[in-house]
CSV table of C-alpha atoms and ligand atoms in Angstrom, one decimal:
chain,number,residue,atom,x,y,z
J,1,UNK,CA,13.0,4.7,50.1
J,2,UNK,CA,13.3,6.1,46.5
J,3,UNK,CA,16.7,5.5,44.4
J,4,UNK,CA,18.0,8.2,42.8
J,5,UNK,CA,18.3,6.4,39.3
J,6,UNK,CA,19.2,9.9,37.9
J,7,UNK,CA,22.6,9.7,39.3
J,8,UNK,CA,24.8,7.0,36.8
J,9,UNK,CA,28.3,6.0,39.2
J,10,UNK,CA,31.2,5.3,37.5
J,11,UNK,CA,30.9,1.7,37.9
J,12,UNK,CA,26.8,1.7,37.1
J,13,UNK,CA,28.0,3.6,33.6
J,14,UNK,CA,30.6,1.0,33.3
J,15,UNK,CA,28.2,-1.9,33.4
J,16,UNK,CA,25.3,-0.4,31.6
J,17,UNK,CA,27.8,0.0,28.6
J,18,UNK,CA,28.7,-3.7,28.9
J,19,UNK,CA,25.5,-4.7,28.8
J,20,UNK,CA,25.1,-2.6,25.7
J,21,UNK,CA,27.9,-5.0,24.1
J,22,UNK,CA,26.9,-8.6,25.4
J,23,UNK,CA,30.3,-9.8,23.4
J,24,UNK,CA,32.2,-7.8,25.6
J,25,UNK,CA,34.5,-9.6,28.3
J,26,UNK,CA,34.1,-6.6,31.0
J,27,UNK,CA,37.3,-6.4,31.9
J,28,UNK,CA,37.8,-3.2,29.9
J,29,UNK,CA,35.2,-1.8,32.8
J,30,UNK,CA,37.0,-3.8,35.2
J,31,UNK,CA,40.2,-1.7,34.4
J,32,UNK,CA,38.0,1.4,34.4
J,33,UNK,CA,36.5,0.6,37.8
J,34,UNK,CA,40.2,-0.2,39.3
J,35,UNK,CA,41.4,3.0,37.7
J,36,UNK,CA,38.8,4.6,39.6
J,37,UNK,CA,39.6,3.1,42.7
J,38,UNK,CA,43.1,4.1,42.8
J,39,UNK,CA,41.8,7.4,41.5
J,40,UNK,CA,39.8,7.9,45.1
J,41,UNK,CA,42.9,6.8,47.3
J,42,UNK,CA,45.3,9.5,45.4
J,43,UNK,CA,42.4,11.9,45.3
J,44,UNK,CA,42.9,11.8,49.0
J,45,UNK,CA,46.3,12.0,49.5
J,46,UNK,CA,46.6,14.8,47.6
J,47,UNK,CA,43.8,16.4,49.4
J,48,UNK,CA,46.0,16.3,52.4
J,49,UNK,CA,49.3,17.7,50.4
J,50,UNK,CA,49.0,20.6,52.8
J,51,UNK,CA,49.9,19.1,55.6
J,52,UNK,CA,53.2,17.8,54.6
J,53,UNK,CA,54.3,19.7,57.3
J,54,UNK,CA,52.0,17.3,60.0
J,55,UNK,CA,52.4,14.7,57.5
J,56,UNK,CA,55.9,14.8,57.2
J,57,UNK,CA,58.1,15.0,54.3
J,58,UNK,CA,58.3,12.5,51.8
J,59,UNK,CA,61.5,10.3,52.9
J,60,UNK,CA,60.7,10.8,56.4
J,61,UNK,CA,58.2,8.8,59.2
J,62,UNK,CA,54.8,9.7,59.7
J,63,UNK,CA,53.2,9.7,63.5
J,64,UNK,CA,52.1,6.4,62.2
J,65,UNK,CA,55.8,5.3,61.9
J,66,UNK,CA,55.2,4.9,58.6
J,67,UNK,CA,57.4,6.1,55.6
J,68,UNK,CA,56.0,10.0,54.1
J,69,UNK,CA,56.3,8.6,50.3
J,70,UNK,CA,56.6,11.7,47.2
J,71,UNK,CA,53.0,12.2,46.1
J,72,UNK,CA,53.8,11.1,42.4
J,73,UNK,CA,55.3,7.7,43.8
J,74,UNK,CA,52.0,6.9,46.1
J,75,UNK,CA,50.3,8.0,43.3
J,76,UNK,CA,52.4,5.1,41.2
J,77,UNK,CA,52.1,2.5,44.0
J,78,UNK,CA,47.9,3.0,44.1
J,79,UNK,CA,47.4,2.4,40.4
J,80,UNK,CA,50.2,-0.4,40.1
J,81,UNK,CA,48.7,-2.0,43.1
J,82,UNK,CA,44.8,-2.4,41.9
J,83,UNK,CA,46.1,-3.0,38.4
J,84,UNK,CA,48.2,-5.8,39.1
J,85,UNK,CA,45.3,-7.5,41.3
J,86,UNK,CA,42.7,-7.0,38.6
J,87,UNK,CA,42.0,-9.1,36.2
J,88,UNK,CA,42.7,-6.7,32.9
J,89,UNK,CA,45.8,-5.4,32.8
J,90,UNK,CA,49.2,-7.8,31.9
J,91,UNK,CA,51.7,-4.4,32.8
J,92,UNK,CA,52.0,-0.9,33.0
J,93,UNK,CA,54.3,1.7,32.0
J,94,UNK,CA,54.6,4.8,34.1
J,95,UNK,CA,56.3,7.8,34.1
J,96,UNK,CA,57.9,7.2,37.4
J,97,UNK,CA,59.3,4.2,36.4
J,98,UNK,CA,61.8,3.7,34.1
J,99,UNK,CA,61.2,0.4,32.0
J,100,UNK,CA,58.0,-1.3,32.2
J,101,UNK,CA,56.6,-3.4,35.2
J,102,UNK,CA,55.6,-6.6,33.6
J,103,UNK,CA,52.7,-8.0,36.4
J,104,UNK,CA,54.1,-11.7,35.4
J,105,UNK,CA,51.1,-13.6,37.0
J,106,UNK,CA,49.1,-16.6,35.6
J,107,UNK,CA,45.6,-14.1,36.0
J,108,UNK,CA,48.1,-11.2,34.3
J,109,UNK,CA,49.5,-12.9,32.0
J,110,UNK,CA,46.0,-14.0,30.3
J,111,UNK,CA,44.8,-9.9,30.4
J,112,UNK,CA,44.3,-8.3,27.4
J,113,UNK,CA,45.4,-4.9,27.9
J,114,UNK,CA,48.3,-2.8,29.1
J,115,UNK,CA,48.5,0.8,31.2
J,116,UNK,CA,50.4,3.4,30.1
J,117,UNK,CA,50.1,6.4,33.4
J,118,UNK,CA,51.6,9.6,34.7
J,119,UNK,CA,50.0,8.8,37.6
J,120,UNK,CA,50.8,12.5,38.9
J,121,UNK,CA,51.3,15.0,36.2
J,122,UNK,CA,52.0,18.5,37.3
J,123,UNK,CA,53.1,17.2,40.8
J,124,UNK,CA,55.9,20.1,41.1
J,125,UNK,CA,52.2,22.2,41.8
J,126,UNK,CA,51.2,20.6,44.8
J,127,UNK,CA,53.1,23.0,47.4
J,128,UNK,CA,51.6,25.9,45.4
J,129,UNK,CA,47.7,24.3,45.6
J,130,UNK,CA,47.7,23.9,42.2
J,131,UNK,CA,45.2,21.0,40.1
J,132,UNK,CA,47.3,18.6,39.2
J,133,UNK,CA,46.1,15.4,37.4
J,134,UNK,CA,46.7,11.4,36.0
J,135,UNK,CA,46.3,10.8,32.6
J,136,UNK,CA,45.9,7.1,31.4
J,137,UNK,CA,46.3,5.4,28.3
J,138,UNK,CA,45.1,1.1,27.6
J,139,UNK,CA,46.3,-0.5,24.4
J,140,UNK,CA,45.6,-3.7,23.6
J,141,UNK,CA,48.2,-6.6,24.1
J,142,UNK,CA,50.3,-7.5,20.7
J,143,UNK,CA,52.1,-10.8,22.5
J,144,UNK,CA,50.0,-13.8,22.9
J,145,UNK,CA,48.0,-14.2,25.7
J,146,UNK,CA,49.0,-16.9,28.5
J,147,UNK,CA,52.9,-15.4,28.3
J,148,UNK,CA,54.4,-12.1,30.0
J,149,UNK,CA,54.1,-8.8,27.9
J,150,UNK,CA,57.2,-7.0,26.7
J,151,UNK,CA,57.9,-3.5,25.6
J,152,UNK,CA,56.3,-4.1,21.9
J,153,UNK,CA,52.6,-4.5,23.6
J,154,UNK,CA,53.8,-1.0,25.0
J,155,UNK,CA,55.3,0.8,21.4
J,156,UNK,CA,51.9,1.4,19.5
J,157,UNK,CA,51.0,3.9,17.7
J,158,UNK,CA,47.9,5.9,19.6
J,159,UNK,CA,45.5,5.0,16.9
J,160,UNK,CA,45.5,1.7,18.9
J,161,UNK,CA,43.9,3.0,22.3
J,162,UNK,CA,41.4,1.0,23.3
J,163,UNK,CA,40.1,4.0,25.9
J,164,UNK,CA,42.1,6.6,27.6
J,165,UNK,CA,41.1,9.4,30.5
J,166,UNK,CA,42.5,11.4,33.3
J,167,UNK,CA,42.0,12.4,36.5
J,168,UNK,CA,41.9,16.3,38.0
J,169,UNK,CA,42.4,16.6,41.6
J,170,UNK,CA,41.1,20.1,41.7
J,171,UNK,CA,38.1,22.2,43.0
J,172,UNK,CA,36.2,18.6,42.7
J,173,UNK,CA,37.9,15.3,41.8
J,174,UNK,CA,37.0,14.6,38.0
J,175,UNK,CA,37.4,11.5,36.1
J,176,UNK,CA,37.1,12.0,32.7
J,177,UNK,CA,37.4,8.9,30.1
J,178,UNK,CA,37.3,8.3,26.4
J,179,UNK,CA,36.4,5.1,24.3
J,180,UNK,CA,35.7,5.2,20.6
J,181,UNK,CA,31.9,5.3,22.1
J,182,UNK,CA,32.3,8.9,23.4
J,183,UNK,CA,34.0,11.3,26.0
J,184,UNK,CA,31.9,11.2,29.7
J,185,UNK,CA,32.9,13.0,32.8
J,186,UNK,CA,32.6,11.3,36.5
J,187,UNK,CA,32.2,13.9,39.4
J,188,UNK,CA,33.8,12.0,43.0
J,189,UNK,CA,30.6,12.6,45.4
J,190,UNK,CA,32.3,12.7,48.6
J,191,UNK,CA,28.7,11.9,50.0
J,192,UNK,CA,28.5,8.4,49.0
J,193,UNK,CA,32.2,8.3,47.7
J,194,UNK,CA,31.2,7.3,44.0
J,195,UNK,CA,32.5,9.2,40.9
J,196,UNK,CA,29.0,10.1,39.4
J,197,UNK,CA,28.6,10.9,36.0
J,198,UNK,CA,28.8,14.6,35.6
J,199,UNK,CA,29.9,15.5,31.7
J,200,UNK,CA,27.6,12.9,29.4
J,201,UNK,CA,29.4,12.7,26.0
J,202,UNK,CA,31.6,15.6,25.9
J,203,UNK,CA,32.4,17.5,22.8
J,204,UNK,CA,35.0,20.0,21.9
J,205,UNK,CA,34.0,23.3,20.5
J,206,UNK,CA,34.9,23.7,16.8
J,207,UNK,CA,36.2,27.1,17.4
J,208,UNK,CA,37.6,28.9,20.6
J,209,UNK,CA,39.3,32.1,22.0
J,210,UNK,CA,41.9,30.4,24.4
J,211,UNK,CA,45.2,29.8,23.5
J,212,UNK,CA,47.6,28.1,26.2
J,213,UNK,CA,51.1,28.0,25.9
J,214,UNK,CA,54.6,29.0,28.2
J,215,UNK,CA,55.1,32.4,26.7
J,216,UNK,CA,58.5,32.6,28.7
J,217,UNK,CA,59.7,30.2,25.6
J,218,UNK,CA,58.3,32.5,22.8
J,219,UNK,CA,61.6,33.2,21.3
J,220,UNK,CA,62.7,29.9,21.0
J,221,UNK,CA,59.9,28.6,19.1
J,222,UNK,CA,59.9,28.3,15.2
J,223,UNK,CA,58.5,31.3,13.0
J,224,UNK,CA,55.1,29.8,12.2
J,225,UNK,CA,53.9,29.1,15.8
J,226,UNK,CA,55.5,32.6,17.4
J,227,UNK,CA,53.1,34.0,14.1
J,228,UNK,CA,50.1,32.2,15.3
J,229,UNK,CA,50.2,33.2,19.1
J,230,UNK,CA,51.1,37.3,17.4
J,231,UNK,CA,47.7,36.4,15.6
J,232,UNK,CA,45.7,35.4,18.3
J,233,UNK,CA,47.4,38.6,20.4
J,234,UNK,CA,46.2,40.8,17.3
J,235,UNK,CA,42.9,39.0,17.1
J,236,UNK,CA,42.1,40.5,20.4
J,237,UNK,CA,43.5,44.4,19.7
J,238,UNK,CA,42.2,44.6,16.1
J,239,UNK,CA,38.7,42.5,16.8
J,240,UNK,CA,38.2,43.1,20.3
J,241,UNK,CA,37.2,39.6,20.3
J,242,UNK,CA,37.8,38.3,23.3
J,243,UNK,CA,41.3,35.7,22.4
J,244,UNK,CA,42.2,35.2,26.3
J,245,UNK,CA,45.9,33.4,27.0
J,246,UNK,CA,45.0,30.9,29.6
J,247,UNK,CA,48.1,28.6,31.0
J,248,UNK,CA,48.1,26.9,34.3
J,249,UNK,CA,51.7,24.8,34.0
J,250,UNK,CA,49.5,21.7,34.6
J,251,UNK,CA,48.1,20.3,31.2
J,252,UNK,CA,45.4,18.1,32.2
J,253,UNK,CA,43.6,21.6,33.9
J,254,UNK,CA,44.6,23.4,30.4
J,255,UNK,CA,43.5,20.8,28.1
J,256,UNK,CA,40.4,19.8,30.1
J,257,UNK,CA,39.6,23.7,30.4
J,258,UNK,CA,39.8,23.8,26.4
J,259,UNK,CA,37.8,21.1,25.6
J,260,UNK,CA,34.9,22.5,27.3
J,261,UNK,CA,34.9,25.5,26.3
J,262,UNK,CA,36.7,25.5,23.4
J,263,UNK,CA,40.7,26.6,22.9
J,264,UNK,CA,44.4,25.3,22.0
J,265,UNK,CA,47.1,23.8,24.1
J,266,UNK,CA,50.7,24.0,22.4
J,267,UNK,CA,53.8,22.8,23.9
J,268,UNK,CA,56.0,23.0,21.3
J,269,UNK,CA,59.7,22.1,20.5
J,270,UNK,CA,62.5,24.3,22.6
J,271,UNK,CA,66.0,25.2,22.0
J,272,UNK,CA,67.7,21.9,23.8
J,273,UNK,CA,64.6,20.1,23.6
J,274,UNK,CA,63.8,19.7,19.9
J,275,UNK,CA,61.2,16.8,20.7
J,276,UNK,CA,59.8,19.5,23.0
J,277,UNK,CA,59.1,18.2,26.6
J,278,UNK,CA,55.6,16.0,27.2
J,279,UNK,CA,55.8,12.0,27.0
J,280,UNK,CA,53.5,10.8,23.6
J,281,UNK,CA,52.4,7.6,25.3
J,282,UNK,CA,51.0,8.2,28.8
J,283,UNK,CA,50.4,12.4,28.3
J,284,UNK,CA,49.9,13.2,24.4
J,285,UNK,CA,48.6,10.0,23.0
J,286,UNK,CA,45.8,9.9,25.8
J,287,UNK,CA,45.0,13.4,25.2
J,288,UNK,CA,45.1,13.0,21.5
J,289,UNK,CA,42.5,10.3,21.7
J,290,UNK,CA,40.3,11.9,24.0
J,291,UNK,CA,40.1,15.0,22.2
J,292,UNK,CA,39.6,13.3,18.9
J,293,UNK,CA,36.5,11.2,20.0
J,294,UNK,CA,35.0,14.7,21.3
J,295,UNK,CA,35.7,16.7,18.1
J,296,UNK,CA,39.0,18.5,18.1
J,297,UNK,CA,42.8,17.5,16.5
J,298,UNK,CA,46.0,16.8,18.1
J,299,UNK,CA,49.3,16.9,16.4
J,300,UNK,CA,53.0,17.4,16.7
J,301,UNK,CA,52.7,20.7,14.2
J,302,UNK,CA,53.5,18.1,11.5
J,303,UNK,CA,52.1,14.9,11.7
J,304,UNK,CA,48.3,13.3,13.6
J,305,UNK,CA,49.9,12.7,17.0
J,306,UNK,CA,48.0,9.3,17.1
J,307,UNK,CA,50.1,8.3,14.1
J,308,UNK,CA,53.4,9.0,15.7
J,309,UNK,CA,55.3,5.5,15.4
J,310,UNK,CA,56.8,5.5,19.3
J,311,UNK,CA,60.5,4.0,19.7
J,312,UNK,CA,60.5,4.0,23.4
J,313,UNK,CA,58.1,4.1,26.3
J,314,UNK,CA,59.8,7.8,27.5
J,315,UNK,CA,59.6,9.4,23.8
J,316,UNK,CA,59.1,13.1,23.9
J,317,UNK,CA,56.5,15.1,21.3
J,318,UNK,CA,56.1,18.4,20.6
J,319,UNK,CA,52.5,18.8,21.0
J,320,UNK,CA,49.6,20.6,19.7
J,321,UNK,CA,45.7,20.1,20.4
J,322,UNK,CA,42.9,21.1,20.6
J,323,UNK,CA,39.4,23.0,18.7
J,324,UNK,CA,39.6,22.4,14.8
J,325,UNK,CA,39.2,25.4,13.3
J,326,UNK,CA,41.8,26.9,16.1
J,327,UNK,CA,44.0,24.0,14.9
J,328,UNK,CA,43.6,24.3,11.8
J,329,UNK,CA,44.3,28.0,11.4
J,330,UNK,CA,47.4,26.9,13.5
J,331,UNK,CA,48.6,24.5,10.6
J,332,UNK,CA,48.9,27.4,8.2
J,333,UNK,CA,50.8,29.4,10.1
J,334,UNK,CA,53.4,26.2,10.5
J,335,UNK,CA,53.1,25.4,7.0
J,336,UNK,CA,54.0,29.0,5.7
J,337,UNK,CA,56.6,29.9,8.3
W,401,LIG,P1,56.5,24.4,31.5
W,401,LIG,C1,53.9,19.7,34.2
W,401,LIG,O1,55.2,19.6,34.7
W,401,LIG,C2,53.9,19.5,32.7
W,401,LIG,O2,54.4,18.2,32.4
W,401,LIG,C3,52.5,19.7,32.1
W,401,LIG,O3,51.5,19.3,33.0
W,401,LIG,C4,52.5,21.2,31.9
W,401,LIG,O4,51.6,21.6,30.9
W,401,LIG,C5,53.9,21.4,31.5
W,401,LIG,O5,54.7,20.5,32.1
W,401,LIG,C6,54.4,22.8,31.9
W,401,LIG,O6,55.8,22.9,31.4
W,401,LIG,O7,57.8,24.1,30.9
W,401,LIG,O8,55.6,25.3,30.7
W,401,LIG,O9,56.5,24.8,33.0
């Protein structure tokens, strides 16, 4: 029987870049692996959202007799669950929690990293059959190893990731992930169930012609950014060049669609919601990494997102990323509105 060495699983890609770094402890890939674990049992759970009906709702009984649980809250308890029995991760922080879950274990308590998750972004699109995703950031501890972590380990600037990703439960089940070695893709085979490395070293197109963002808000956005989106309307009806508006409502789909082929996300400050709405540690701060490893920028129209000092685990950005030169021409538009 031949093995197909062609095909690289998740796990395989993990090692092989362990063994590239022989000082390496492997429980970054450990973490990885788990995330990819957890990532399979949500994958199908959402794959069965459908059926809420059979299912039953969240809240009630299944046929099993057991409790229907909220997607987004399985979604928690899976990634929780195989990060507090790996070896790598001290604690998470999560989106559908509302202070951090310390894991508080002798095995825990000696990991170097913590989790930062929405382990189910864009949840409110499940009924519609729309992807949704998990997005994943790991810093580095601050506090001593051998003793709990706290909120500081949590409150770093993105500059410190150590790798971030996410997850799309879509037409396929993709795991994308980002160290400072490079961007790769994982496909979930449902043949062998493996993610399999799909999108080697992934790289943002300098330039692009999409531009996503909630039009319904245009009039409560500042001057400069209303400016940029008339620009990339007028691009189209003066150039004919083909500036498409592309927005889903479910950013890892929107963001993920833009840095393959090239475009800008914005989701910027509101009327009510001057910190606009998406979370900097576990939605823009993973982004912002990832897209800065494959070649594009991220900001919050002012400042490099991955400089943005955070203050608390829920802090809001406004939030801007994507191709450079899109970006870029973005940025002068801010700076002169
Ligand atoms: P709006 C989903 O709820 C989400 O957090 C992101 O995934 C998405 O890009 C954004 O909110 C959509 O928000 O206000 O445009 O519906």
């Amino acid at each position: 029987m031949t093995i197909n060495r062609k095909i690289q699983t998740l796990d395989e890609f993990t090692i092989q870049q362990l063994r590239n770094f022989p000082n390496a402890t492997g429980e970054l890939s450990g973490l990885l692996r788990d995330i990819g674990l957890a990532a399979k049992r949500v994958n199908v759970e959402v794959n069965k959202a459908g059926l809420v009906d059979i299912l039953g709702d969240a809240g009630s009984m299944n046929v099993q007799g057991e409790e229907v649980k909220k997607l987004d809250v399985y979604a928690n308890d899976q990634f929780a669950g195989v990060l507090r029995h790996g070896i790598s991760c001290a604690g998470i922080a999560s989106e559908e929690l509302d202070d951090i879950l310390v894991f508080d274990d002798e095995i825990s308590n000696n990991s170097k990293y913590v989790c930062l998750l929405d382990p189910l972004d864009g949840s409110s699109n499940i009924d519609v059959n729309v992807a949704i995703g998990t997005i994943f950031s790991v810093l580095p501890r601050l506090s001593p190893k051998g003793s709990p972590v706290n909120t500081a380990d949590f409150l770093q600037q993105g500059i410190k990731q150590i790798a971030a990703g996410y997850v799309i439960y879509g037409s396929s089940t993709l795991l994308v992930y980002a160290t400072r070695r490079g961007v790769n893709g994982f496909t979930l085979d449902p043949s062998i169930g493996e993610f399999t490395l799909s999108h080697p070293n992934m790289q943002c197109p300098p330039a692009g012609k999409i531009y996503s963002v909630n039009h319904g808000n245009y009039f409560q956005y500042q001057t400069g950014i209303q400016q940029y989106i008339t620009a990339c309307q007028e691009k189209n009806a003066a150039t004919g060049g083909p500036y498409t508006q592309r927005y889903i409502g479910s950013m890892v789909s929107d963001i993920h669609r833009n840095l393959i082929k090239g475009g800008i996300f914005m989701y910027p400050a509101i009327a009510g919601r001057p910190e606009g709405k998406l979370r900097l540690l576990y939605e823009c701060n993973p982004f912002a990494f990832i897209l800065e490893i494959a070649g594009g920028k991220a900001t919050n129209g002012r400042q490099r997102t991955l400089e943005i000092q955070p203050t608390s685990v829920h802090d809001r950005t406004p939030f801007f990323i994507g191709s450079t030169e899109m970006m870029e021409e973005l940025d002068k538009y801010i700076s002169a509105g």
